[in-house]
Coordinates of C-alpha atoms in Angstrom, one line a residue:
X254 CA 26.9 -7.7 12.8
X255 CA 29.0 -8.8 15.9
X256 CA 28.6 -6.8 19.0
X257 CA 31.2 -5.2 21.3
X258 CA 31.2 -3.9 24.9
X259 CA 31.8 -0.6 26.5
X260 CA 32.7 -0.4 30.2
X261 CA 30.8 1.7 32.7
X262 CA 33.1 4.5 33.9
X263 CA 31.7 4.2 37.4
X264 CA 31.4 0.5 38.2
X265 CA 33.2 -1.0 35.2
X266 CA 30.3 -3.1 34.3
X267 CA 30.2 -4.2 30.7
X268 CA 27.6 -2.6 28.4
X269 CA 27.1 -4.7 25.3
X270 CA 26.3 -2.8 22.1
X271 CA 25.0 -4.5 18.9
X272 CA 26.6 -1.8 16.6
X273 CA 29.1 1.0 16.6
X274 CA 26.4 3.2 15.2
X275 CA 25.4 3.8 18.8
X276 CA 28.7 5.5 19.7
X277 CA 28.2 9.1 20.7
X278 CA 24.8 8.5 22.1
X279 CA 23.8 8.3 25.7
X280 CA 23.8 4.9 27.4
X281 CA 22.6 3.7 30.8
X282 CA 24.6 1.2 32.9
X283 CA 22.4 -1.9 33.6
X284 CA 24.1 -2.2 37.0
X285 CA 24.5 1.2 38.6
X286 CA 22.1 3.1 36.3
X287 CA 24.7 5.8 35.4
X288 CA 24.0 7.7 32.2
X289 CA 27.2 8.3 30.2
X290 CA 28.3 9.0 26.6
X291 CA 29.0 5.8 24.7
X292 CA 32.7 6.1 23.4
X293 CA 35.0 3.8 21.6
X294 CA 36.9 1.6 24.1
X295 CA 40.6 1.4 23.9
X296 CA 42.4 -1.6 22.4
X297 CA 42.8 -3.5 25.6
X298 CA 39.1 -3.1 26.4
X299 CA 38.2 -4.3 22.9
X300 CA 40.3 -7.4 23.4
X301 CA 38.7 -8.2 26.7
X302 CA 35.2 -7.5 25.4
X303 CA 34.8 -10.9 23.7
X304 CA 35.7 -12.9 26.8
X305 CA 32.7 -12.4 29.1
X306 CA 29.8 -14.7 28.5
X307 CA 26.6 -13.5 27.0
X308 CA 24.4 -11.5 29.2
X309 CA 21.0 -12.9 30.2
X310 CA 17.9 -12.0 28.1
X311 CA 16.5 -8.7 29.2
X312 CA 19.8 -7.1 30.1
X313 CA 20.5 -5.6 26.8
X314 CA 21.7 -2.0 26.9
X315 CA 19.4 1.0 26.6
X316 CA 20.3 3.7 24.2
X317 CA 19.1 7.2 23.2
X318 CA 19.2 8.2 19.5
X319 CA 21.7 10.6 17.9
X320 CA 22.2 14.1 19.2
X321 CA 21.0 16.9 16.9
X322 CA 24.5 17.7 15.8
X323 CA 24.8 14.3 14.1
X324 CA 22.6 13.5 11.1
X325 CA 20.5 10.3 11.3
X326 CA 22.2 7.2 10.0
X327 CA 20.4 5.8 6.9
X328 CA 21.0 2.2 6.1
X329 CA 19.8 2.0 2.5
X330 CA 21.5 0.2 -0.3
X331 CA 21.9 3.4 -2.2
X332 CA 23.0 5.6 0.7
X333 CA 26.5 7.1 0.8
X334 CA 29.0 5.8 3.5
X335 CA 28.2 7.5 6.9
X336 CA 30.1 10.6 7.7
X337 CA 32.6 10.4 10.5
X338 CA 31.2 10.8 14.0
X339 CA 31.2 14.2 15.5
X340 CA 33.2 14.5 18.8
X341 CA 31.0 13.3 21.6
X342 CA 29.7 15.7 24.1
X343 CA 31.2 15.6 27.6
X344 CA 29.2 13.6 30.1
X345 CA 28.8 16.4 32.5
X346 CA 27.0 18.4 29.8
X347 CA 24.4 15.8 29.3
X348 CA 21.2 16.1 31.4
X349 CA 20.7 13.3 33.9
X350 CA 17.6 11.5 32.6
X351 CA 16.5 8.0 32.2
X352 CA 17.2 6.3 28.9
X353 CA 14.2 4.6 27.2
X354 CA 14.4 0.9 26.4
X355 CA 14.4 0.6 22.6
X356 CA 15.1 -2.5 20.6
X357 CA 17.6 -1.8 17.9
X358 CA 16.3 -3.3 14.7
X359 CA 16.3 -2.7 10.9
X360 CA 12.8 -1.2 11.1
X361 CA 12.2 0.5 14.4
X362 CA 8.6 0.7 15.5
X363 CA 7.1 1.7 18.8
X364 CA 7.4 -1.1 21.3
X365 CA 4.3 -2.6 22.8
X366 CA 4.8 -0.5 25.9
X367 CA 2.5 -0.7 28.9
X368 CA -0.1 2.0 28.9
X369 CA -0.4 4.0 32.1
X370 CA -3.9 3.5 33.5
X371 CA -6.8 2.3 31.5
X372 CA -6.7 2.2 27.8
X373 CA -8.5 5.3 26.4
X374 CA -9.9 5.9 23.0
X375 CA -10.0 9.6 23.1
X376 CA -6.5 9.8 21.6
X377 CA -7.6 7.7 18.6
X378 CA -10.4 10.2 17.9
X379 CA -8.1 13.1 17.5
X380 CA -5.7 10.9 15.5
X381 CA -8.5 10.2 13.1
X382 CA -9.2 13.8 12.8
X383 CA -5.6 14.6 12.0
X384 CA -5.1 11.7 9.7
X385 CA -8.5 12.2 8.2
X386 CA -7.4 15.6 7.1
X387 CA -4.2 14.0 5.9
X388 CA -6.2 11.6 3.8
X389 CA -8.2 14.4 2.2
X390 CA -5.1 16.3 1.4
X391 CA -3.6 13.1 -0.2
X392 CA -6.7 13.0 -2.4
X393 CA -6.3 16.7 -3.2
X394 CA -2.8 15.9 -4.3
X395 CA -4.1 13.5 -6.9
X396 CA -6.6 16.0 -8.0
X397 CA -4.0 18.7 -8.1
X398 CA -2.1 16.6 -10.7
X399 CA -5.2 15.9 -12.7
X400 CA -6.3 19.5 -12.8
X401 CA -2.9 21.1 -13.5
X402 CA -3.5 21.3 -17.2
X403 CA -6.3 23.8 -16.6
X404 CA -3.8 26.6 -16.2
X405 CA -0.5 25.2 -17.4
X406 CA -0.8 22.9 -20.5
X407 CA 2.9 23.1 -21.0
X408 CA 4.9 22.8 -17.9
X409 CA 8.5 24.0 -17.7
X410 CA 10.1 23.3 -14.4
X411 CA 12.8 25.8 -13.4
X412 CA 15.7 24.1 -11.6
X413 CA 18.6 25.5 -9.7
X414 CA 22.1 25.7 -11.1
X415 CA 25.1 24.6 -9.0
X416 CA 27.1 27.8 -9.4
X417 CA 25.1 30.7 -10.6
X418 CA 26.7 34.1 -10.9
X419 CA 25.9 36.3 -7.9
X420 CA 24.0 39.0 -9.8
X421 CA 22.8 37.3 -12.9
X422 CA 19.2 36.1 -12.4
X423 CA 19.0 34.6 -15.9
X424 CA 21.7 32.1 -14.8
X425 CA 20.0 31.2 -11.5
X426 CA 17.8 28.6 -12.9
X427 CA 17.9 26.4 -16.0
X428 CA 14.6 25.1 -17.5
X429 CA 13.5 21.5 -18.3
X430 CA 12.8 21.4 -22.0
X431 CA 11.8 18.3 -23.9
X432 CA 13.1 16.1 -21.1
X433 CA 16.6 17.7 -21.2
X434 CA 18.0 19.6 -18.2
X435 CA 21.0 21.9 -18.4
X436 CA 23.1 22.0 -15.3
X437 CA 25.8 20.1 -13.4
X438 CA 23.4 17.8 -11.6
X439 CA 21.7 14.7 -12.9
X440 CA 18.2 14.9 -14.1
X441 CA 16.8 13.3 -10.9
X442 CA 18.8 15.6 -8.7
X443 CA 17.5 18.6 -10.6
X444 CA 13.9 17.5 -10.2
X445 CA 14.4 16.9 -6.5
X446 CA 15.7 20.5 -6.2
X447 CA 13.3 21.9 -8.8
X448 CA 10.9 23.5 -6.2
X449 CA 12.1 26.7 -4.5
X450 CA 13.0 26.1 -0.8
X451 CA 15.4 26.5 2.0
X452 CA 17.3 23.3 1.4
X453 CA 16.9 22.3 5.1
X454 CA 15.3 18.9 5.6
X455 CA 12.5 18.1 8.1
X456 CA 14.0 16.6 11.3
X457 CA 12.6 14.7 14.2
X458 CA 14.0 17.0 16.9
X459 CA 11.8 16.8 20.0
X460 CA 10.1 13.6 18.8
X461 CA 10.6 10.3 20.7
X462 CA 11.4 7.1 18.9
X463 CA 8.8 5.3 16.8
X464 CA 7.7 7.7 14.1
X465 CA 5.8 5.9 11.3
X466 CA 4.4 8.9 9.4
X467 CA 5.2 12.6 9.3
X468 CA 2.9 15.5 8.4
X469 CA 4.6 18.9 8.2
X470 CA 2.9 22.2 7.3
X471 CA 3.0 26.0 7.8
X472 CA -0.4 27.0 9.2
X473 CA 0.4 30.7 9.3
X474 CA 0.9 30.8 5.5
X475 CA -2.3 29.0 4.8
X476 CA -4.3 31.0 7.3
X477 CA -2.6 34.3 6.6
X478 CA -4.2 37.5 5.5
X479 CA -2.9 37.6 2.0
X480 CA -5.3 37.5 -0.9
X481 CA -4.0 34.2 -2.2
X482 CA -4.3 32.5 1.2
X483 CA -7.8 33.9 1.7
X484 CA -8.9 32.7 -1.7
X485 CA -7.4 29.2 -1.1
X486 CA -9.1 28.9 2.3
X487 CA -12.5 30.0 0.9
X488 CA -12.3 27.5 -1.9
X489 CA -11.6 24.7 0.6
X490 CA -14.6 25.4 2.9
X491 CA -15.8 23.8 5.0
X492 CA -12.6 21.8 5.3
X493 CA -10.4 24.8 6.0
X494 CA -12.6 25.9 9.0
X495 CA -12.6 22.3 10.3
X496 CA -8.8 22.0 9.9
X497 CA -8.2 25.4 11.6
X498 CA -10.2 24.3 14.6
X499 CA -8.3 21.0 14.9
X500 CA -5.0 22.8 14.6
X501 CA -5.9 25.3 17.3
X502 CA -6.8 22.4 19.6
X503 CA -3.4 20.8 19.0
X504 CA -1.2 23.9 18.9
X505 CA -2.9 25.8 21.7
X506 CA -3.0 28.9 19.4
X507 CA -4.8 30.1 16.3
X508 CA -3.3 28.6 13.1
X509 CA -2.2 32.0 11.9
X510 CA 0.1 32.3 14.9
X511 CA 1.8 28.9 14.2
X512 CA 4.8 29.0 11.9
X513 CA 5.4 25.3 11.7
X514 CA 3.5 22.2 12.8
X515 CA 5.0 18.8 12.7
X516 CA 2.8 15.8 13.5
X517 CA 4.5 12.5 14.0
X518 CA 2.1 9.5 13.9
X519 CA 3.1 6.5 16.0
X520 CA 1.2 3.6 14.4
X521 CA 2.6 0.6 16.2
X522 CA 1.4 -2.9 15.5
X523 CA -1.9 -3.8 13.8
X524 CA -4.7 -3.3 16.2
X525 CA -2.8 -0.9 18.5
X526 CA -4.2 2.5 19.2
X527 CA -2.5 5.1 16.9
X528 CA -1.0 8.0 18.7
X529 CA 0.7 11.2 17.7
X530 CA 3.4 13.7 18.9
X531 CA 3.1 17.3 17.8
X532 CA 5.9 19.8 17.6
X533 CA 4.5 23.4 17.5
X534 CA 6.8 26.2 16.4
X535 CA 5.2 29.7 16.8
X536 CA 5.8 32.7 14.6
X537 CA 6.8 34.8 17.6
X538 CA 7.9 33.9 21.2
X539 CA 5.2 33.2 23.8
X540 CA 5.3 34.2 27.4
X541 CA 6.1 31.1 29.4
X542 CA 3.5 31.8 32.0
X543 CA 0.8 32.2 29.3
X544 CA 1.9 28.9 27.7
X545 CA 1.7 27.0 31.0
X546 CA -1.7 28.5 31.6
X547 CA -2.9 27.5 28.2
X548 CA -1.7 23.9 28.7
X549 CA -3.8 23.6 31.9
X550 CA -1.3 21.0 33.0
X551 CA 0.3 20.1 36.3
X552 CA 4.1 20.5 36.4
X553 CA 6.2 17.4 37.0
X554 CA 9.9 17.7 37.9
X555 CA 10.8 14.1 38.0
X556 CA 12.4 14.2 34.6
X557 CA 15.4 16.1 33.2
X558 CA 13.2 19.1 32.3
X559 CA 9.8 20.2 33.6
X560 CA 7.0 18.4 31.9
X561 CA 3.4 19.5 32.2
X562 CA 0.7 16.8 32.5
X563 CA -2.8 17.6 31.3
X564 CA -5.1 14.6 31.1
X565 CA -3.7 12.1 28.6
X566 CA -1.2 14.6 27.1
X567 CA 2.2 15.7 28.3
X568 CA 3.7 19.1 27.2
X569 CA 7.3 20.2 27.1
X570 CA 8.6 23.7 26.4
X571 CA 11.4 23.5 23.9
X572 CA 14.9 25.1 24.1
X573 CA 14.4 27.5 21.1
X574 CA 13.7 31.2 22.1
X575 CA 13.4 34.5 20.4
X576 CA 15.5 37.6 21.1
X577 CA 13.6 38.3 24.2
X578 CA 14.2 34.8 25.5
X579 CA 10.6 33.8 25.0
X580 CA 9.9 30.2 24.1
X581 CA 9.2 29.4 20.4
X582 CA 8.5 25.7 20.6
X583 CA 6.1 23.5 22.5
X584 CA 5.9 19.7 22.2
X585 CA 2.7 17.7 22.8
X586 CA 2.8 13.9 23.3
X587 CA 0.9 11.1 25.0
X588 CA 1.5 11.1 28.7
X589 CA 3.5 7.9 28.7
X590 CA 6.1 9.6 26.5
X591 CA 6.7 12.1 29.3
X592 CA 10.1 10.6 30.2
X593 CA 11.3 10.6 26.6
X594 CA 10.4 14.2 25.8
X595 CA 13.5 15.8 27.5
X596 CA 15.7 13.1 25.9
X597 CA 14.4 13.9 22.4
X598 CA 15.7 17.4 22.7
X599 CA 19.4 16.3 22.6
X600 CA 18.8 13.0 20.9
X601 CA 15.9 12.9 18.5
X602 CA 14.1 9.6 18.3
X603 CA 14.7 7.0 15.7
X604 CA 12.2 6.2 12.9
X605 CA 12.3 3.4 10.5
X606 CA 15.2 3.5 8.0
X607 CA 12.8 4.2 5.1
X608 CA 11.2 7.2 6.9
X609 CA 14.6 8.5 7.9
X610 CA 15.9 8.2 4.3
X611 CA 12.8 9.9 2.8
X612 CA 13.0 12.7 5.4
X613 CA 16.5 13.5 4.2
X614 CA 15.1 14.5 0.8
X615 CA 12.5 16.9 2.2
X616 CA 12.5 20.6 2.6
X617 CA 11.0 22.1 5.7
X618 CA 10.1 25.4 3.9
X619 CA 7.4 23.6 1.8
X620 CA 3.8 24.6 2.5
X621 CA 2.8 21.0 3.1
X622 CA 4.8 17.7 3.3
X623 CA 3.6 14.2 3.9
X624 CA 6.1 11.3 4.4
X625 CA 5.0 7.8 5.0
X626 CA 5.0 4.1 4.1
X627 CA 2.7 2.8 1.4
X628 CA 1.9 -0.3 3.5
X629 CA 0.8 1.8 6.4
X630 CA -1.8 3.5 4.3
X631 CA -3.3 0.1 3.5
X632 CA -2.9 -1.6 6.8
X633 CA -3.6 1.2 9.2
X634 CA -6.0 3.1 7.0
X635 CA -9.2 2.0 8.9
X636 CA -7.7 3.2 12.2
X637 CA -6.5 6.5 10.8
X638 CA -8.8 7.8 8.2
X639 CA -12.6 8.5 8.3
X640 CA -14.7 6.0 6.4
X641 CA -15.8 8.5 3.7
X642 CA -12.2 9.2 2.8
X643 CA -10.7 5.7 3.2
X644 CA -11.6 4.4 -0.4
X645 CA -9.9 7.4 -2.0
X646 CA -6.7 7.0 0.1
X647 CA -6.6 3.3 -0.7
X648 CA -6.8 4.2 -4.3
X649 CA -3.8 6.5 -3.8
X650 CA -1.9 3.6 -2.1
X651 CA -2.8 1.3 -5.0
X652 CA -1.8 3.9 -7.6
X653 CA 1.8 4.2 -6.3
X654 CA 2.0 0.4 -6.3
X655 CA 2.6 -2.5 -3.9
X656 CA 6.3 -2.4 -4.6
X657 CA 6.6 1.2 -3.2
X658 CA 8.2 1.3 0.2
X659 CA 8.0 4.9 1.2
X660 CA 6.7 8.1 -0.4
X661 CA 6.8 11.9 0.0
X662 CA 4.3 14.3 -1.3
X663 CA 4.7 18.1 -0.9
X664 CA 3.1 21.4 -2.1
X665 CA 4.7 24.8 -2.4
X666 CA 3.5 28.3 -3.2
X667 CA 6.4 30.5 -4.4
X668 CA 5.6 33.9 -5.8
X669 CA 3.1 33.5 -8.5
X670 CA 3.8 29.7 -9.0
X671 CA 2.3 26.6 -7.4
X672 CA 4.4 23.4 -7.3
X673 CA 3.6 19.8 -6.5
X674 CA 6.2 17.0 -6.0
X675 CA 5.9 13.3 -5.5
X676 CA 8.9 11.1 -4.5
X677 CA 8.5 7.3 -4.4
X678 CA 11.1 4.9 -3.0
X679 CA 10.7 1.2 -4.1
X680 CA 11.1 -1.7 -1.7
X681 CA 14.3 -3.6 -1.6
X682 CA 12.8 -6.6 -3.5
X683 CA 11.6 -4.4 -6.4
X684 CA 13.3 -4.6 -9.8
X685 CA 14.8 -1.1 -10.0
X686 CA 14.8 -1.0 -13.8
X687 CA 11.1 -1.9 -14.1
X688 CA 9.8 -0.1 -11.0
X689 CA 9.6 3.4 -12.6
X690 CA 7.8 2.1 -15.7
X691 CA 5.4 0.1 -13.6
X692 CA 4.5 3.2 -11.4
X693 CA 4.0 5.3 -14.5
X694 CA 1.8 2.7 -16.0
X695 CA -0.3 2.6 -12.9
X696 CA -0.7 6.3 -12.9
X697 CA -1.7 6.1 -16.6
X698 CA -4.5 3.8 -15.6
X699 CA -6.0 6.5 -13.3
X700 CA -7.9 8.4 -16.1
X701 CA -9.9 5.3 -16.8
X702 CA -10.7 5.0 -13.1
X703 CA -11.7 8.6 -13.0
X704 CA -13.9 8.0 -16.1
X705 CA -15.7 5.3 -14.2
X706 CA -16.1 7.6 -11.2
X707 CA -17.4 10.3 -13.5
X708 CA -20.1 8.1 -14.9
X709 CA -21.4 7.5 -11.3
X710 CA -21.4 11.3 -10.5
X711 CA -24.0 13.5 -12.1
X712 CA -24.7 16.5 -9.7
X713 CA -27.7 18.6 -10.6
X714 CA -25.6 21.8 -10.6
X715 CA -24.1 22.3 -14.0
X716 CA -20.9 23.9 -12.6
X717 CA -20.1 20.8 -10.6
X718 CA -21.0 18.6 -13.4
X719 CA -18.6 20.4 -15.8
X720 CA -15.6 20.0 -13.4
X721 CA -16.2 16.3 -12.8
X722 CA -16.8 15.7 -16.5
X723 CA -13.3 16.9 -17.3
X724 CA -11.4 15.0 -14.6
X725 CA -10.1 12.1 -16.7
X726 CA -8.9 14.5 -19.4
X727 CA -7.2 16.7 -16.8
X728 CA -5.3 13.9 -15.3
X729 CA -4.2 12.5 -18.6
X730 CA -3.0 15.9 -19.6
X731 CA -1.0 16.1 -16.4
X732 CA 0.7 12.8 -17.2
X733 CA 1.8 14.0 -20.6
X734 CA 2.9 17.4 -19.5
X735 CA 4.6 16.9 -16.1
X736 CA 8.3 16.2 -15.6
X737 CA 9.3 12.8 -14.1
X738 CA 12.6 10.9 -13.8
X739 CA 14.6 8.8 -11.3
X740 CA 17.3 9.5 -8.8
X741 CA 19.0 6.3 -7.8
X742 CA 16.0 4.0 -7.2
X743 CA 13.6 6.8 -6.4
X744 CA 11.0 8.0 -8.9
X745 CA 10.2 11.8 -8.8
X746 CA 7.3 13.7 -10.3
X747 CA 7.2 17.5 -10.4
X748 CA 4.5 19.8 -11.8
X749 CA 4.3 23.6 -11.8
X750 CA 1.4 25.9 -12.5
X751 CA 0.4 29.5 -11.8
X752 CA -0.5 30.2 -8.2
X753 CA -3.9 31.5 -9.3
X754 CA -4.9 28.0 -10.2
X755 CA -4.5 26.7 -6.6
X756 CA -7.9 27.9 -5.3
X757 CA -9.6 26.7 -8.5
X758 CA -8.0 23.3 -8.1
X759 CA -8.9 23.2 -4.4
X760 CA -12.5 24.0 -5.1
X761 CA -12.7 21.4 -7.8
X762 CA -11.2 18.8 -5.4
X763 CA -13.6 19.5 -2.7
X764 CA -16.6 19.4 -5.0
X765 CA -15.5 16.1 -6.5
X766 CA -14.8 14.6 -3.1
X767 CA -18.2 15.7 -1.8
X768 CA -20.0 14.3 -4.8
X769 CA -18.2 10.9 -4.5
X770 CA -19.3 10.7 -0.9
X771 CA -22.9 11.5 -1.8
X772 CA -22.8 8.9 -4.6
X773 CA -21.5 6.3 -2.2
X774 CA -24.3 7.0 0.3
X775 CA -27.0 7.2 -2.4
X776 CA -26.0 4.7 -5.1
X777 CA -29.4 4.2 -6.6
X778 CA -30.1 7.9 -6.9
X779 CA -26.7 8.5 -8.4
X780 CA -27.1 5.8 -11.0
X781 CA -30.5 7.1 -11.9
X782 CA -29.1 10.6 -12.4
X783 CA -26.2 9.3 -14.4
X784 CA -28.6 7.3 -16.7
X785 CA -31.1 10.1 -17.2
X786 CA -31.5 10.6 -20.9
X787 CA -30.7 14.0 -22.4
X788 CA -32.9 15.8 -24.8
X789 CA -32.2 14.2 -28.2
X790 CA -33.1 17.2 -30.3
X791 CA -33.4 20.9 -30.0
X792 CA -36.2 23.2 -31.3
X793 CA -35.4 25.1 -34.5
X794 CA -36.4 28.5 -33.3
X795 CA -34.2 30.6 -31.0
X796 CA -37.1 31.6 -28.7
X797 CA -38.2 28.0 -28.3
X798 CA -34.7 26.9 -27.3
X799 CA -34.6 29.7 -24.7
X800 CA -37.8 28.3 -23.2
X801 CA -36.1 25.0 -22.4
X802 CA -35.2 24.5 -18.7
X803 CA -31.6 24.7 -17.7
X804 CA -29.8 24.8 -14.4
X805 CA -29.5 28.4 -13.1
X806 CA -27.1 29.2 -10.3
X807 CA -25.0 32.3 -10.4
X808 CA -22.9 33.5 -7.5
X809 CA -21.5 36.9 -8.3
X810 CA -21.0 35.7 -11.9
X811 CA -20.1 38.5 -14.3
X812 CA -22.8 39.5 -16.8
X813 CA -20.8 38.4 -19.8
X814 CA -20.1 35.0 -18.2
X815 CA -23.7 34.5 -17.2
X816 CA -24.9 35.1 -20.8
X817 CA -22.1 32.9 -22.1
X818 CA -23.3 30.1 -19.9
X819 CA -27.0 30.5 -21.0
X820 CA -25.8 30.5 -24.6
X821 CA -23.9 27.2 -24.1
X822 CA -26.7 25.4 -22.3
X823 CA -29.4 26.6 -24.6
X824 CA -27.3 26.2 -27.8
X825 CA -28.2 29.7 -28.8
X826 CA -25.9 32.4 -30.1
X827 CA -26.0 35.4 -27.7
X828 CA -24.2 38.6 -28.5
X829 CA -23.7 41.6 -26.2
X830 CA -23.5 45.1 -27.6
X831 CA -20.7 46.5 -25.4
X832 CA -21.0 50.1 -26.8
X833 CA -24.7 50.2 -26.0
X834 CA -24.2 49.0 -22.4
X835 CA -21.3 51.4 -21.9
X836 CA -23.3 54.4 -23.2
X837 CA -25.9 53.6 -20.5
X838 CA -23.3 53.2 -17.7
X839 CA -23.4 49.4 -17.7
X840 CA -20.4 47.0 -17.9
X841 CA -20.0 43.3 -18.9
X842 CA -18.7 42.6 -15.4
X843 CA -21.8 43.5 -13.4
X844 CA -22.2 40.6 -10.9
X845 CA -25.3 38.3 -11.2
X846 CA -26.6 36.5 -8.1
X847 CA -29.5 34.0 -8.5
X848 CA -30.4 30.4 -7.7
X849 CA -33.4 29.2 -9.7
X850 CA -32.6 25.5 -10.1
X851 CA -34.1 24.0 -13.2
X852 CA -35.8 26.9 -15.0
X853 CA -36.3 28.2 -18.5
X854 CA -33.5 30.3 -19.8
X855 CA -36.0 33.1 -20.5
X856 CA -36.7 33.3 -16.8
X857 CA -33.0 33.9 -16.0
X858 CA -32.6 36.4 -18.9
X859 CA -35.7 38.3 -17.8
X860 CA -34.4 38.4 -14.2
X861 CA -31.1 39.8 -15.4
X862 CA -32.4 42.6 -17.6
X863 CA -35.1 43.6 -15.0
X864 CA -32.3 44.9 -12.8
X865 CA -31.4 47.5 -15.4
X866 CA -34.0 49.9 -16.7
X867 CA -32.4 50.7 -20.0
X868 CA -31.4 47.1 -20.9
X869 CA -33.3 44.8 -23.3
X870 CA -32.8 41.8 -25.5
X871 CA -33.7 41.3 -29.1
X872 CA -34.3 37.8 -30.5
X873 CA -33.4 37.8 -34.2
X874 CA -34.7 34.5 -35.7
X875 CA -33.3 35.4 -39.2
X876 CA -29.8 35.6 -37.7
X877 CA -30.3 32.7 -35.2
X878 CA -29.2 34.9 -32.3
X879 CA -30.2 36.9 -29.3
X880 CA -28.8 40.4 -28.9
X881 CA -28.3 42.0 -25.5
X882 CA -28.5 45.8 -25.9
X883 CA -30.3 48.9 -24.6
X884 CA -33.7 50.2 -25.6
X885 CA -32.3 53.4 -27.1
X886 CA -29.8 51.6 -29.3
X887 CA -32.4 49.1 -30.4
X888 CA -34.7 51.9 -31.4
X889 CA -31.9 53.6 -33.3
X890 CA -31.2 50.4 -35.2
X891 CA -34.9 49.7 -36.0
X892 CA -35.0 46.7 -33.7
X893 CA -37.9 45.7 -31.5
X894 CA -37.1 44.5 -28.0
X895 CA -38.4 40.9 -27.3
X896 CA -40.9 40.4 -24.5
X897 CA -39.7 37.1 -22.9
X898 CA -42.8 36.9 -20.7
X899 CA -45.0 35.9 -23.6

């Protein structure tokens, strides 16, 4: 694209621009250093613009990205023509700050800027912490899909209608049924909008140029006091405690006080130290003096707005306030971004076109959103992700395919429903007609990979073993029951399941992740456990089967479920006389707590009934069963309680 020039209003020096997309932004005169709004020159100026010779190398103009009022320009093949430019702000309304030197390119990455002072590795440690959690959540996402069939074998995704009647809830959504969607939008558009949300995309306001990956979440919802949030946190322990501590370090406040947290990763070139910018939006306004004290920084007034320096971090208080004029937003960035922080308020930094395009499809109200490039997960994985998580994240990158350019994964809790969504954008060289089929084929291969993983994991605890044993089946069920389609060249997957399944899925994910790490660290032990032969035959008598050792571990397990587990493991029919228990004041939901490890089932049964004076068991060999009843009812029925200690 041929360039053109804009004259400086002060010294009339020519400012050469490579593209008209930069009109409306802030430029800096290379001669007198005046900052002014780049505006379309008149006809005479345009005719004279071609006459001057090319400027020497290194004298290219500096520019600042678009103002918040203007949406980011997305140069993709499928993007619609850009909207007309908004009227430019008056120069006197623009703060007088230095413009960063940014190379305008198709894929904008952070320049190899000079680091101030010695090169420190402390930043990389916290980036690993953040992105490590990101990697774990990516894995959780895969496991979410695989486990979705536990609670929702038939998924029906509700999608929004274009023009619903104001007071007719039945017309507000239209279901997906057998691959057919009713509504004015295309199937892909309906899937993109299928998850409830605000409709407002995630933006890079306050973020300097160079974003390579975006993590956006709502900590206050996850760390809230609701029963669902508490259950989800507990099921993710110890990860939830670890993540809460890291978020508090970044956000300068407990996670339950943070409404939104946006983390922008600046990856740079291979081998460069990854860095991050965090935009923290609090639930309620904070006293400015308290914020400054928490930052423990030194105020610097050499920029357009005050910036607070604290070690290798720079902090900026945003321009959003509550009704009492208390700040709501704080931005944290590496100290050498200090000059760019004030600029990013009025002109958010540019990211690569693929990231900008994917951000336009996001919804900032989602509980968690991840946007990134598939290649970055593969190339920068060792610098971003802890070693124990790296293989799983690489598997995720391979699953979405080498022809995938960018991706978006998000989670949402809405009412009593739990949603997951995956959006994939193919690279420009991918065959659009074959890409969707190839991605689906790669996802279909995951159950076999999970089956291989399953064969290597054999934890001694039966509960863990049962979850891992079903993983391939769960994932395959998700593939057949989830809804997927295309929008343009994008491939979209949507699943929906009851919210009650979220903590169960999270717990299963953590257990599987932990066991995979253990197996990797103890390969010989894991193989030995996996190859341990099982008992080929069972005794004929009920009492002899009950004497066989089984894994005993109950954590507030209801009485009925505890006996059901013993029955399943011992291959014995166990019946509970509910009327007998009720007559003695017992219930089937009485919690059982014990950890015996490998022990005879009779030991567990005896430990259970010893807690209740009136309870007993009767082994009936003629009926091939064991009856759980009370001593008085057994006597009335002519039954003799069985002494399990013999």
